[in-house]
Amino acid sequence: MAKLKEKLAQKIPQLRDEIKGFVKEHANKVISEVSVAQAYGGMRGVKALVCDTSVVPPDKGLIIRGTPIGELKDQLPEAVFYLLVTGEMPDNEALEDLKMDLKSRSKVPDYVWKTLEAMPKDSHPMVMFSLGILAMEKESVFKKKYNEGMKKIEYWDSTLEDCLNLIAKLPTLAAGIYRMRFNKGPRIEPDPNLDWAGDYARMLGLDDSTGEFANLIRLYMVLHTDHEGGNVSAHTCHCVGSALSDAYYAVSAGLNGLAGPLHGLANQMCLRWAIMVKDKFGGVPTEDQLRQFAWDTLKSGQVIPGYGHAVLRVTDPRFTAFHEFGSRVCAEDDLFQIVAKVFKIIPDVLREHGKAKDPWPNVDAASGCLLYHFGLTEFEYYTVLFGVSRALGMCSQLIVSRALGEAIERPKSVTTEWMKQAVAKG
Ligand code: CMX
C-alpha cells in the first residue's frame, strides 16, 4: 500500500489544481441538455457526472484509463485496481506491495460471521454480502478521522484506508457466505501466499485440479471491476459517498443496486434461462428450437437476460473474453454450447422484435455457464462474484472523488405539472 499511497500523494495535488482551474475557467460552458423523454427515461445519455476511472464508448465497450478491457484480461485484479485509482499500471514492486498489503488486512471480524449466522437460512447471498459489509462500518477510519476534525484535503487518505481494508476482506467474506449459505462445510481461511482472486477461488472450496477455475475467477474479477460512472451500482455508490458516508455505507448501497435483475442479477437470470432451454430440449437445441424459445420468452413479456445494454451498441468485449475462455476450457460443455448458440440466434431475434436498441450480448451472457461448468451451480450466488469485483471500481471512484473534494449530489427534481408548463411555454 505504501507504494499506492505514495503514488496518489504525488499525483493528487496536481490533479486537484488542474480540475479546479478547469472548472473555474469553463464554469458556464454547457455540455448537455435534458429532454422530457430523458427525464422520464432514466436520464439516459445525460452528461452530468464525471468519472475518470473508465469510459464505455457505445461502439467499443469498456476502456479502463485508456486501455481496452480486452488488453487487461490477463492481468491480476490487484493491478487493475491500481490502474483504476492512479491511471498507471503498477510496476512489479508496487504490485507485490499492494498484494501483500491486501493480504495483511484480509481477516473478517468475528462479529460479522455472527451477524450472518443469525440471518434466515434462505436469505439471498447478495443481502448477506451487502449486510456483511455494512456490519463492518464501525471499522471506518474515515468516520473516525472525520469525527476528529480531519481536513478536506485529507479525505482521500482515510478513504483509501477504508477501501483497502474492505477490498482485502471481500474474498474471505464472499467465500464464507457461499459456504455458509449453501451448506458447504466450515469456512476456509485465507492463504497469505495466494493472490486476491486466486485465494477467493480456493476459499470457495470447489475442486480445481487444473487451476482453470482460479483462472476463471481472476478473469471474472478483472472483467467486472468498473463500467464508468452512470450505471446503477457506480452511481449509487457515488451518490451515497457524496454525503461523506464512508466506503462501507457507499459500497453496500451500490451493491444493493447491483442486486437488481436489470443490472447484476441478470447473470443469475441468464443461466436460469439457459438451463430452462437445456431441460426443455433435453440438451443443446437446434437453432429453430432456440429461436422459437426466444420468441416465447419475448411474447410472454420477459426480456432475454444477458442481451441489450443501456450504453453499448456492439458485442460487449467482456462477453468476448468469457467466450474465448469457454472455447478454450469447456467447448464441449452443453450449457456453453447453448450460450454459444444463443449468441448466434438472439441478435437477429431481438432486431426483428424491434424494441431493444442493442441486440448484442452483455457481460452477463456467458459468465454463468462457465461458473456452472466448474461446479459453482448455485446461481443465486453469481451476483456476489460480480459484486466482489465491482467493489474495486466503486472504491476507485470513491477515492478519486474524495481526492477531488467533489460536492454532495443534489440534482433538481421537478413535478409533472412543472414539465407541462415548461413544454407549454415552448
Ligand atoms: N430482451 C427483450 N427486450 C429488451 C431487451 C432484451 N434483452 N433489452 C431491451 N429490451 C427492451 C426494453 O425492455 C425496452 O422495452 P420497453 O420500451 O417496453 O420498456 C426497449 O427494449 C428499449 O430498451 P433499451 O433502450 O434498448 O434498453 P434500456 O437502456 O432501457 O435497458 C437493459 C438496458 C440492460 C436494462 C436491457 O437491455 C435489459 O433489460 N436487458 C436484459 C437484462 C440484462 O441483461 N441486464 C444486464 C445488463 C448488464 C449489467 O448491468 O449487468
Short mmCIF file of C-alpha atoms and ligand atoms in Angstrom, two decimals:
data_model
loop_
_atom_site.label_atom_id
_atom_site.label_comp_id
_atom_site.label_asym_id
_atom_site.label_seq_id
_atom_site.Cartn_x
_atom_site.Cartn_y
_atom_site.Cartn_z
CA MET A 1 0.00 0.00 0.00
CA ALA A 2 2.86 2.30 0.75
CA LYS A 3 3.62 2.43 -2.98
CA LEU A 4 0.00 3.06 -3.98
CA LYS A 5 -0.36 5.75 -1.35
CA GLU A 6 2.93 7.34 -2.38
CA LYS A 7 1.79 7.43 -5.99
CA LEU A 8 -1.53 9.03 -5.05
CA ALA A 9 0.09 11.54 -2.71
CA GLN A 10 2.32 12.55 -5.62
CA LYS A 11 -0.50 12.83 -8.19
CA ILE A 12 -3.46 14.21 -6.25
CA PRO A 13 -2.34 17.82 -5.59
CA GLN A 14 -1.62 18.33 -9.29
CA LEU A 15 -4.91 16.70 -10.32
CA ARG A 16 -6.84 18.81 -7.83
CA ASP A 17 -5.28 22.03 -9.13
CA GLU A 18 -5.89 21.02 -12.73
CA ILE A 19 -9.61 20.32 -12.17
CA LYS A 20 -10.08 23.39 -10.03
CA GLY A 21 -8.55 25.59 -12.73
CA PHE A 22 -10.54 23.86 -15.45
CA VAL A 23 -13.88 24.31 -13.68
CA LYS A 24 -13.09 27.94 -12.91
CA GLU A 25 -12.19 28.72 -16.50
CA HIS A 26 -15.13 26.92 -18.14
CA ALA A 27 -17.75 27.09 -15.38
CA ASN A 28 -20.62 28.20 -17.63
CA LYS A 29 -19.92 26.09 -20.71
CA VAL A 30 -22.97 23.84 -21.42
CA ILE A 31 -22.08 20.18 -22.08
CA SER A 32 -25.52 18.52 -22.16
CA GLU A 33 -29.22 19.25 -22.39
CA VAL A 34 -32.09 17.22 -20.95
CA SER A 35 -35.22 16.29 -22.89
CA VAL A 36 -38.58 15.34 -21.39
CA ALA A 37 -38.00 11.75 -22.55
CA GLN A 38 -34.65 11.63 -20.74
CA ALA A 39 -36.12 12.99 -17.51
CA TYR A 40 -38.72 10.21 -17.51
CA GLY A 41 -36.38 7.67 -19.11
CA GLY A 42 -33.68 7.03 -16.56
CA MET A 43 -31.65 10.11 -17.59
CA ARG A 44 -30.24 8.03 -20.43
CA GLY A 45 -27.38 9.86 -22.14
CA VAL A 46 -27.49 12.99 -19.96
CA LYS A 47 -23.90 14.07 -19.34
CA ALA A 48 -23.89 15.26 -15.74
CA LEU A 49 -21.38 13.03 -13.96
CA VAL A 50 -17.60 12.89 -14.10
CA CYS A 51 -15.77 9.56 -13.85
CA ASP A 52 -12.12 9.25 -14.84
CA THR A 53 -11.55 5.60 -13.95
CA SER A 54 -13.14 4.21 -17.12
CA VAL A 55 -15.29 5.03 -20.15
CA VAL A 56 -17.70 2.95 -22.23
CA PRO A 57 -17.84 4.16 -25.84
CA PRO A 58 -21.00 2.54 -27.32
CA ASP A 59 -19.06 1.16 -30.30
CA LYS A 60 -16.08 -0.20 -28.33
CA GLY A 61 -17.04 -1.17 -24.80
CA LEU A 62 -15.13 -0.76 -21.58
CA ILE A 63 -11.84 1.17 -21.62
CA ILE A 64 -10.02 1.47 -18.29
CA ARG A 65 -7.77 4.52 -18.08
CA GLY A 66 -7.14 4.38 -21.82
CA THR A 67 -6.66 0.60 -22.10
CA PRO A 68 -9.42 -1.55 -23.67
CA ILE A 69 -10.59 -4.25 -21.26
CA GLY A 70 -9.62 -6.98 -23.74
CA GLU A 71 -5.97 -6.00 -23.25
CA LEU A 72 -6.24 -6.28 -19.47
CA LYS A 73 -7.76 -9.73 -19.32
CA ASP A 74 -4.51 -11.47 -18.35
CA GLN A 75 -3.69 -9.02 -15.55
CA LEU A 76 -4.41 -9.60 -11.88
CA PRO A 77 -7.36 -7.65 -10.38
CA GLU A 78 -4.93 -6.01 -7.94
CA ALA A 79 -3.07 -4.48 -10.91
CA VAL A 80 -6.33 -3.30 -12.47
CA PHE A 81 -7.35 -1.70 -9.17
CA TYR A 82 -4.02 0.17 -9.06
CA LEU A 83 -4.63 1.29 -12.64
CA LEU A 84 -8.17 2.42 -11.86
CA VAL A 85 -7.10 4.55 -8.91
CA THR A 86 -3.85 6.01 -10.22
CA GLY A 87 -4.20 5.89 -14.01
CA GLU A 88 -0.98 3.84 -14.30
CA MET A 89 -0.19 0.14 -14.27
CA PRO A 90 1.89 -0.82 -11.23
CA ASP A 91 5.47 -1.99 -11.70
CA ASN A 92 6.35 -5.35 -10.11
CA GLU A 93 7.40 -3.76 -6.86
CA ALA A 94 4.21 -1.73 -6.49
CA LEU A 95 2.06 -4.74 -7.41
CA GLU A 96 3.76 -7.02 -4.86
CA ASP A 97 3.47 -4.28 -2.26
CA LEU A 98 -0.27 -3.96 -2.88
CA LYS A 99 -0.82 -7.73 -2.90
CA MET A 100 0.98 -8.11 0.45
CA ASP A 101 -0.85 -5.18 1.94
CA LEU A 102 -4.24 -6.63 1.00
CA LYS A 103 -3.21 -9.99 2.46
CA SER A 104 -2.39 -8.35 5.79
CA ARG A 105 -5.91 -6.89 6.01
CA SER A 106 -7.96 -9.92 4.98
CA LYS A 107 -9.34 -11.08 8.35
CA VAL A 108 -13.09 -10.62 8.65
CA PRO A 109 -14.14 -9.73 12.24
CA ASP A 110 -15.96 -12.49 14.14
CA TYR A 111 -18.99 -10.28 14.76
CA VAL A 112 -19.65 -10.28 11.00
CA TRP A 113 -19.93 -14.07 10.92
CA LYS A 114 -22.20 -14.00 13.96
CA THR A 115 -24.44 -11.42 12.25
CA LEU A 116 -24.64 -13.53 9.10
CA GLU A 117 -25.27 -16.73 11.04
CA ALA A 118 -28.27 -15.05 12.70
CA MET A 119 -29.94 -14.37 9.34
CA PRO A 120 -32.74 -16.50 7.88
CA LYS A 121 -31.24 -19.52 6.11
CA ASP A 122 -32.94 -18.60 2.83
CA SER A 123 -31.61 -15.02 2.70
CA HIS A 124 -30.31 -14.06 -0.73
CA PRO A 125 -26.48 -14.19 -0.80
CA MET A 126 -26.44 -10.58 -2.04
CA VAL A 127 -28.32 -9.50 1.10
CA MET A 128 -25.76 -11.35 3.22
CA PHE A 129 -22.89 -9.78 1.28
CA SER A 130 -24.24 -6.24 1.48
CA LEU A 131 -25.11 -6.65 5.16
CA GLY A 132 -21.71 -8.17 5.96
CA ILE A 133 -20.06 -5.06 4.52
CA LEU A 134 -22.41 -2.71 6.33
CA ALA A 135 -21.80 -4.54 9.61
CA MET A 136 -18.10 -3.60 9.33
CA GLU A 137 -18.88 0.11 9.08
CA LYS A 138 -17.79 0.63 12.67
CA GLU A 139 -14.22 -0.04 11.47
CA SER A 140 -14.24 3.07 9.25
CA VAL A 141 -11.04 5.10 9.53
CA PHE A 142 -12.67 7.91 7.52
CA LYS A 143 -15.52 8.21 10.02
CA LYS A 144 -13.13 8.23 12.98
CA LYS A 145 -10.89 10.88 11.47
CA TYR A 146 -13.86 12.94 10.29
CA ASN A 147 -15.18 13.00 13.83
CA GLU A 148 -11.73 14.13 14.98
CA GLY A 149 -11.87 17.11 12.61
CA MET A 150 -9.87 15.88 9.60
CA LYS A 151 -9.25 18.47 6.85
CA LYS A 152 -10.98 18.11 3.48
CA ILE A 153 -7.68 17.64 1.61
CA GLU A 154 -7.01 14.59 3.79
CA TYR A 155 -10.30 12.80 2.98
CA TRP A 156 -8.77 10.64 0.25
CA ASP A 157 -6.15 9.15 2.57
CA SER A 158 -8.56 7.64 5.08
CA THR A 159 -10.93 6.67 2.26
CA LEU A 160 -8.04 4.74 0.71
CA GLU A 161 -7.52 3.04 4.08
CA ASP A 162 -11.21 2.09 4.30
CA CYS A 163 -11.26 0.85 0.71
CA LEU A 164 -8.16 -1.31 1.15
CA ASN A 165 -9.50 -2.74 4.40
CA LEU A 166 -12.77 -3.51 2.69
CA ILE A 167 -11.40 -4.89 -0.59
CA ALA A 168 -8.95 -7.13 1.30
CA LYS A 169 -11.82 -8.76 3.21
CA LEU A 170 -14.23 -9.27 0.33
CA PRO A 171 -12.93 -12.64 -0.92
CA THR A 172 -12.95 -14.05 2.64
CA LEU A 173 -16.40 -12.62 3.31
CA ALA A 174 -17.89 -13.68 -0.02
CA ALA A 175 -16.41 -17.19 0.09
CA GLY A 176 -17.58 -17.59 3.70
CA ILE A 177 -21.09 -16.59 2.64
CA TYR A 178 -21.02 -19.18 -0.15
CA ARG A 179 -20.03 -21.96 2.23
CA MET A 180 -22.50 -20.89 4.93
CA ARG A 181 -25.49 -20.23 2.68
CA PHE A 182 -25.12 -23.41 0.62
CA ASN A 183 -24.07 -25.79 3.43
CA LYS A 184 -20.60 -26.43 2.07
CA GLY A 185 -18.97 -27.04 5.43
CA PRO A 186 -16.68 -24.85 7.56
CA ARG A 187 -15.16 -21.65 6.21
CA ILE A 188 -11.73 -21.90 4.59
CA GLU A 189 -9.13 -19.49 5.97
CA PRO A 190 -7.18 -17.14 3.64
CA ASP A 191 -3.77 -18.28 2.37
CA PRO A 192 -1.20 -15.48 2.74
CA ASN A 193 0.76 -16.76 -0.28
CA LEU A 194 -2.01 -16.53 -2.84
CA ASP A 195 -3.18 -13.62 -4.95
CA TRP A 196 -6.50 -11.95 -4.09
CA ALA A 197 -8.66 -13.69 -6.73
CA GLY A 198 -6.78 -17.00 -6.68
CA ASP A 199 -7.37 -17.18 -2.94
CA TYR A 200 -11.05 -16.32 -3.40
CA ALA A 201 -11.37 -19.27 -5.79
CA ARG A 202 -9.63 -21.55 -3.27
CA MET A 203 -11.76 -20.38 -0.33
CA LEU A 204 -14.95 -21.25 -2.24
CA GLY A 205 -13.72 -24.84 -1.78
CA LEU A 206 -14.53 -26.30 -5.21
CA ASP A 207 -12.32 -28.91 -6.81
CA ASP A 208 -9.78 -27.21 -9.11
CA SER A 209 -7.20 -29.79 -10.12
CA THR A 210 -6.39 -27.96 -13.38
CA GLY A 211 -6.16 -24.48 -11.85
CA GLU A 212 -8.58 -23.21 -14.52
CA PHE A 213 -11.30 -22.33 -12.02
CA ALA A 214 -8.86 -19.96 -10.29
CA ASN A 215 -8.04 -18.52 -13.72
CA LEU A 216 -11.74 -18.03 -14.40
CA ILE A 217 -12.20 -16.19 -11.09
CA ARG A 218 -9.16 -13.98 -11.85
CA LEU A 219 -10.67 -13.16 -15.25
CA TYR A 220 -14.11 -12.63 -13.73
CA MET A 221 -12.67 -10.25 -11.13
CA VAL A 222 -10.91 -8.21 -13.84
CA LEU A 223 -13.80 -8.00 -16.28
CA HIS A 224 -16.44 -6.75 -13.82
CA THR A 225 -14.39 -4.11 -11.99
CA ASP A 226 -15.72 -0.89 -13.47
CA HIS A 227 -18.09 0.37 -16.18
CA GLU A 228 -17.84 4.16 -15.98
CA GLY A 229 -19.90 6.23 -13.54
CA GLY A 230 -23.56 6.25 -14.58
CA ASN A 231 -24.56 2.61 -14.09
CA VAL A 232 -26.77 1.91 -11.08
CA SER A 233 -24.12 0.45 -8.76
CA ALA A 234 -21.40 3.01 -9.51
CA HIS A 235 -23.78 5.93 -9.43
CA THR A 236 -25.43 4.80 -6.19
CA CYS A 237 -22.04 4.38 -4.52
CA HIS A 238 -21.02 7.83 -5.72
CA CYS A 239 -24.27 9.44 -4.59
CA VAL A 240 -24.18 7.90 -1.11
CA GLY A 241 -20.47 8.65 -0.81
CA SER A 242 -21.08 12.27 -1.79
CA ALA A 243 -22.86 12.77 1.54
CA LEU A 244 -19.48 11.81 3.09
CA SER A 245 -20.92 8.47 4.11
CA ASP A 246 -17.86 6.22 4.37
CA ALA A 247 -16.87 3.43 1.96
CA TYR A 248 -18.76 0.73 3.90
CA TYR A 249 -22.06 2.60 3.55
CA ALA A 250 -21.39 3.62 -0.04
CA VAL A 251 -20.24 0.24 -1.38
CA SER A 252 -23.01 -1.63 0.43
CA ALA A 253 -25.55 0.77 -1.14
CA GLY A 254 -24.03 0.28 -4.60
CA LEU A 255 -24.29 -3.49 -4.20
CA ASN A 256 -27.98 -3.21 -3.39
CA GLY A 257 -28.42 -1.65 -6.83
CA LEU A 258 -26.27 -4.33 -8.42
CA ALA A 259 -28.70 -6.89 -6.97
CA GLY A 260 -31.49 -5.81 -9.37
CA PRO A 261 -32.50 -8.12 -12.27
CA LEU A 262 -31.85 -5.40 -14.86
CA HIS A 263 -28.30 -4.95 -13.55
CA GLY A 264 -26.03 -7.54 -11.89
CA LEU A 265 -28.71 -10.11 -11.13
CA ALA A 266 -29.02 -10.66 -14.90
CA ASN A 267 -26.17 -13.19 -14.76
CA GLN A 268 -28.22 -15.41 -12.45
CA MET A 269 -31.27 -14.95 -14.72
CA CYS A 270 -29.18 -15.78 -17.77
CA LEU A 271 -28.04 -19.11 -16.52
CA ARG A 272 -31.55 -19.96 -15.36
CA TRP A 273 -32.75 -19.24 -18.90
CA ALA A 274 -30.02 -21.42 -20.45
CA ILE A 275 -30.86 -24.27 -18.05
CA MET A 276 -34.55 -23.95 -18.96
CA VAL A 277 -33.54 -24.37 -22.61
CA LYS A 278 -31.43 -27.41 -21.80
CA ASP A 279 -34.18 -29.04 -19.71
CA LYS A 280 -36.89 -28.35 -22.26
CA PHE A 281 -34.96 -29.83 -25.19
CA GLY A 282 -33.01 -32.47 -23.26
CA GLY A 283 -29.66 -30.95 -24.29
CA VAL A 284 -28.45 -28.48 -26.90
CA PRO A 285 -31.47 -27.43 -29.04
CA THR A 286 -31.49 -26.88 -32.78
CA GLU A 287 -31.31 -23.29 -33.99
CA ASP A 288 -35.04 -23.35 -34.86
CA GLN A 289 -35.99 -24.66 -31.42
CA LEU A 290 -33.89 -21.98 -29.78
CA ARG A 291 -35.37 -19.23 -31.96
CA GLN A 292 -38.89 -20.38 -31.02
CA PHE A 293 -37.98 -20.50 -27.31
CA ALA A 294 -36.64 -16.94 -27.51
CA TRP A 295 -39.83 -15.73 -29.14
CA ASP A 296 -41.90 -17.48 -26.46
CA THR A 297 -39.88 -15.61 -23.82
CA LEU A 298 -40.40 -12.26 -25.55
CA LYS A 299 -44.11 -12.87 -26.20
CA SER A 300 -44.63 -13.64 -22.51
CA GLY A 301 -43.38 -10.10 -21.83
CA GLN A 302 -39.97 -11.06 -20.45
CA VAL A 303 -36.55 -9.85 -21.52
CA ILE A 304 -33.81 -12.11 -22.85
CA PRO A 305 -31.33 -11.87 -19.99
CA GLY A 306 -27.75 -11.09 -20.92
CA TYR A 307 -28.73 -9.18 -24.06
CA GLY A 308 -29.08 -5.45 -24.55
CA HIS A 309 -27.36 -2.57 -22.82
CA ALA A 310 -28.11 0.99 -21.83
CA VAL A 311 -24.89 2.27 -23.43
CA LEU A 312 -23.26 -0.44 -25.58
CA ARG A 313 -24.16 -0.97 -29.23
CA VAL A 314 -21.73 -3.80 -30.00
CA THR A 315 -20.94 -7.21 -28.52
CA ASP A 316 -19.60 -6.50 -25.06
CA PRO A 317 -15.82 -7.15 -25.10
CA ARG A 318 -16.22 -8.71 -21.67
CA PHE A 319 -18.59 -11.28 -23.21
CA THR A 320 -15.95 -11.93 -25.87
CA ALA A 321 -13.30 -12.55 -23.20
CA PHE A 322 -15.54 -15.07 -21.41
CA HIS A 323 -16.49 -16.69 -24.70
CA GLU A 324 -12.83 -17.15 -25.60
CA PHE A 325 -12.12 -18.63 -22.17
CA GLY A 326 -15.03 -21.08 -22.58
CA SER A 327 -13.94 -22.07 -26.09
CA ARG A 328 -10.52 -22.93 -24.71
CA VAL A 329 -11.55 -24.64 -21.48
CA CYS A 330 -15.01 -26.20 -21.90
CA ALA A 331 -16.06 -26.10 -25.55
CA GLU A 332 -17.88 -29.46 -25.22
CA ASP A 333 -20.00 -28.40 -22.24
CA ASP A 334 -23.75 -28.44 -23.08
CA LEU A 335 -24.51 -25.13 -21.37
CA PHE A 336 -21.55 -23.43 -23.02
CA GLN A 337 -22.77 -24.71 -26.39
CA ILE A 338 -26.24 -23.36 -25.66
CA VAL A 339 -24.77 -19.96 -24.73
CA ALA A 340 -22.69 -20.00 -27.94
CA LYS A 341 -25.79 -20.87 -29.99
CA VAL A 342 -27.84 -18.18 -28.24
CA PHE A 343 -25.16 -15.70 -29.38
CA LYS A 344 -25.76 -16.85 -32.97
CA ILE A 345 -29.55 -16.59 -32.81
CA ILE A 346 -30.61 -13.85 -30.39
CA PRO A 347 -29.25 -10.68 -32.06
CA ASP A 348 -31.43 -11.39 -35.13
CA VAL A 349 -34.45 -12.23 -32.97
CA LEU A 350 -34.07 -9.00 -30.99
CA ARG A 351 -33.63 -6.97 -34.19
CA GLU A 352 -36.81 -8.48 -35.59
CA HIS A 353 -38.57 -7.87 -32.25
CA GLY A 354 -37.61 -4.25 -32.80
CA LYS A 355 -37.50 -2.92 -29.24
CA ALA A 356 -34.01 -3.33 -27.79
CA LYS A 357 -31.61 -0.66 -29.05
CA ASP A 358 -28.72 -3.06 -28.52
CA PRO A 359 -29.33 -6.65 -29.69
CA TRP A 360 -25.87 -7.84 -28.61
CA PRO A 361 -24.74 -9.86 -25.58
CA ASN A 362 -23.54 -8.04 -22.46
CA VAL A 363 -21.12 -9.27 -19.77
CA ASP A 364 -23.76 -11.44 -18.11
CA ALA A 365 -24.49 -13.64 -21.12
CA ALA A 366 -21.57 -16.04 -20.81
CA SER A 367 -20.17 -15.92 -17.29
CA GLY A 368 -22.78 -18.16 -15.61
CA CYS A 369 -22.26 -21.23 -17.80
CA LEU A 370 -18.51 -21.11 -17.06
CA LEU A 371 -19.07 -20.98 -13.31
CA TYR A 372 -21.57 -23.81 -13.64
CA HIS A 373 -19.07 -25.89 -15.58
CA PHE A 374 -16.65 -25.74 -12.62
CA GLY A 375 -19.31 -26.84 -10.15
CA LEU A 376 -20.41 -23.44 -8.90
CA THR A 377 -24.01 -24.38 -9.60
CA GLU A 378 -25.78 -22.18 -7.05
CA PHE A 379 -26.63 -19.35 -9.42
CA GLU A 380 -28.18 -17.20 -6.72
CA TYR A 381 -24.55 -16.64 -5.73
CA TYR A 382 -23.36 -15.27 -9.07
CA THR A 383 -24.13 -11.62 -8.41
CA VAL A 384 -21.92 -11.78 -5.30
CA LEU A 385 -18.96 -12.58 -7.58
CA PHE A 386 -19.93 -9.59 -9.71
CA GLY A 387 -20.13 -7.51 -6.51
CA VAL A 388 -16.68 -8.51 -5.22
CA SER A 389 -15.19 -7.33 -8.49
CA ARG A 390 -17.38 -4.23 -8.88
CA ALA A 391 -16.32 -3.12 -5.38
CA LEU A 392 -12.86 -2.46 -6.90
CA GLY A 393 -14.39 0.04 -9.31
CA MET A 394 -16.73 1.59 -6.77
CA CYS A 395 -13.86 2.05 -4.32
CA SER A 396 -11.58 3.52 -7.01
CA GLN A 397 -14.25 6.02 -7.98
CA LEU A 398 -14.79 6.94 -4.33
CA ILE A 399 -11.08 7.50 -3.69
CA VAL A 400 -10.77 9.72 -6.78
CA SER A 401 -13.92 11.58 -5.80
CA ARG A 402 -12.55 12.27 -2.32
CA ALA A 403 -9.23 13.34 -3.81
CA LEU A 404 -11.03 15.94 -5.89
CA GLY A 405 -13.21 17.03 -2.96
CA GLU A 406 -16.38 16.56 -5.02
CA ALA A 407 -19.63 18.11 -3.80
CA ILE A 408 -22.65 16.37 -2.36
CA GLU A 409 -25.01 15.30 -5.18
CA ARG A 410 -28.20 17.31 -5.39
CA PRO A 411 -29.74 17.49 -8.86
CA LYS A 412 -33.04 19.34 -9.13
CA SER A 413 -36.23 17.33 -9.49
CA VAL A 414 -39.34 18.86 -10.99
CA THR A 415 -43.02 17.90 -10.91
CA THR A 416 -45.02 16.68 -13.90
CA GLU A 417 -47.01 19.91 -13.59
CA TRP A 418 -43.76 21.86 -13.95
CA MET A 419 -42.90 19.78 -17.03
CA LYS A 420 -46.26 20.52 -18.62
CA GLN A 421 -45.86 24.24 -18.01
CA ALA A 422 -42.29 24.23 -19.32
CA VAL A 423 -43.39 22.43 -22.52
CA ALA A 424 -46.37 24.81 -22.97
CA LYS A 425 -44.04 27.82 -22.74
CA GLY A 426 -42.05 26.34 -25.64
N1 CMX B 1 -34.94 -8.57 -24.24
C1 CMX B 1 -36.16 -8.05 -24.52
N2 CMX B 1 -36.42 -6.73 -24.55
C2 CMX B 1 -35.38 -5.91 -24.34
C3 CMX B 1 -34.07 -6.36 -24.10
C4 CMX B 1 -33.88 -7.76 -24.03
N3 CMX B 1 -32.70 -8.31 -23.76
N4 CMX B 1 -33.26 -5.29 -23.94
C5 CMX B 1 -34.03 -4.20 -24.07
N5 CMX B 1 -35.33 -4.58 -24.31
C6 CMX B 1 -36.48 -3.70 -24.41
C7 CMX B 1 -36.62 -2.89 -23.13
O1 CMX B 1 -37.25 -3.66 -22.10
C8 CMX B 1 -37.43 -1.72 -23.58
O2 CMX B 1 -38.78 -2.13 -23.67
P1 CMX B 1 -39.99 -1.13 -23.22
O3 CMX B 1 -39.88 0.01 -24.17
O4 CMX B 1 -41.19 -1.97 -23.37
O5 CMX B 1 -39.69 -0.74 -21.80
C9 CMX B 1 -36.90 -1.50 -25.01
O6 CMX B 1 -36.30 -2.73 -25.41
C10 CMX B 1 -35.87 -0.39 -25.11
O7 CMX B 1 -34.85 -0.65 -24.18
P2 CMX B 1 -33.34 -0.15 -24.45
O8 CMX B 1 -33.38 1.34 -24.56
O9 CMX B 1 -32.74 -0.91 -25.57
O10 CMX B 1 -32.59 -0.64 -23.15
P3 CMX B 1 -32.52 0.09 -21.73
O11 CMX B 1 -31.38 1.03 -21.77
O12 CMX B 1 -33.84 0.62 -21.30
O13 CMX B 1 -32.18 -1.16 -20.78
C11 CMX B 1 -31.12 -3.15 -20.15
C12 CMX B 1 -30.93 -1.80 -20.81
C13 CMX B 1 -29.74 -3.80 -19.97
C14 CMX B 1 -31.78 -2.99 -18.79
C15 CMX B 1 -32.00 -4.04 -21.09
O14 CMX B 1 -31.33 -4.23 -22.32
C16 CMX B 1 -32.36 -5.36 -20.48
O15 CMX B 1 -33.34 -5.45 -19.73
N6 CMX B 1 -31.58 -6.47 -20.79
C17 CMX B 1 -31.80 -7.75 -20.19
C18 CMX B 1 -31.28 -7.75 -18.77
C19 CMX B 1 -29.77 -7.70 -18.73
O16 CMX B 1 -29.09 -8.45 -19.42
N7 CMX B 1 -29.21 -6.85 -17.87
C20 CMX B 1 -27.76 -6.78 -17.64
C21 CMX B 1 -27.10 -5.52 -18.13
C22 CMX B 1 -25.63 -5.51 -17.79
C23 CMX B 1 -25.42 -5.32 -16.32
O17 CMX B 1 -25.66 -4.21 -15.83
O18 CMX B 1 -25.05 -6.25 -15.64
#
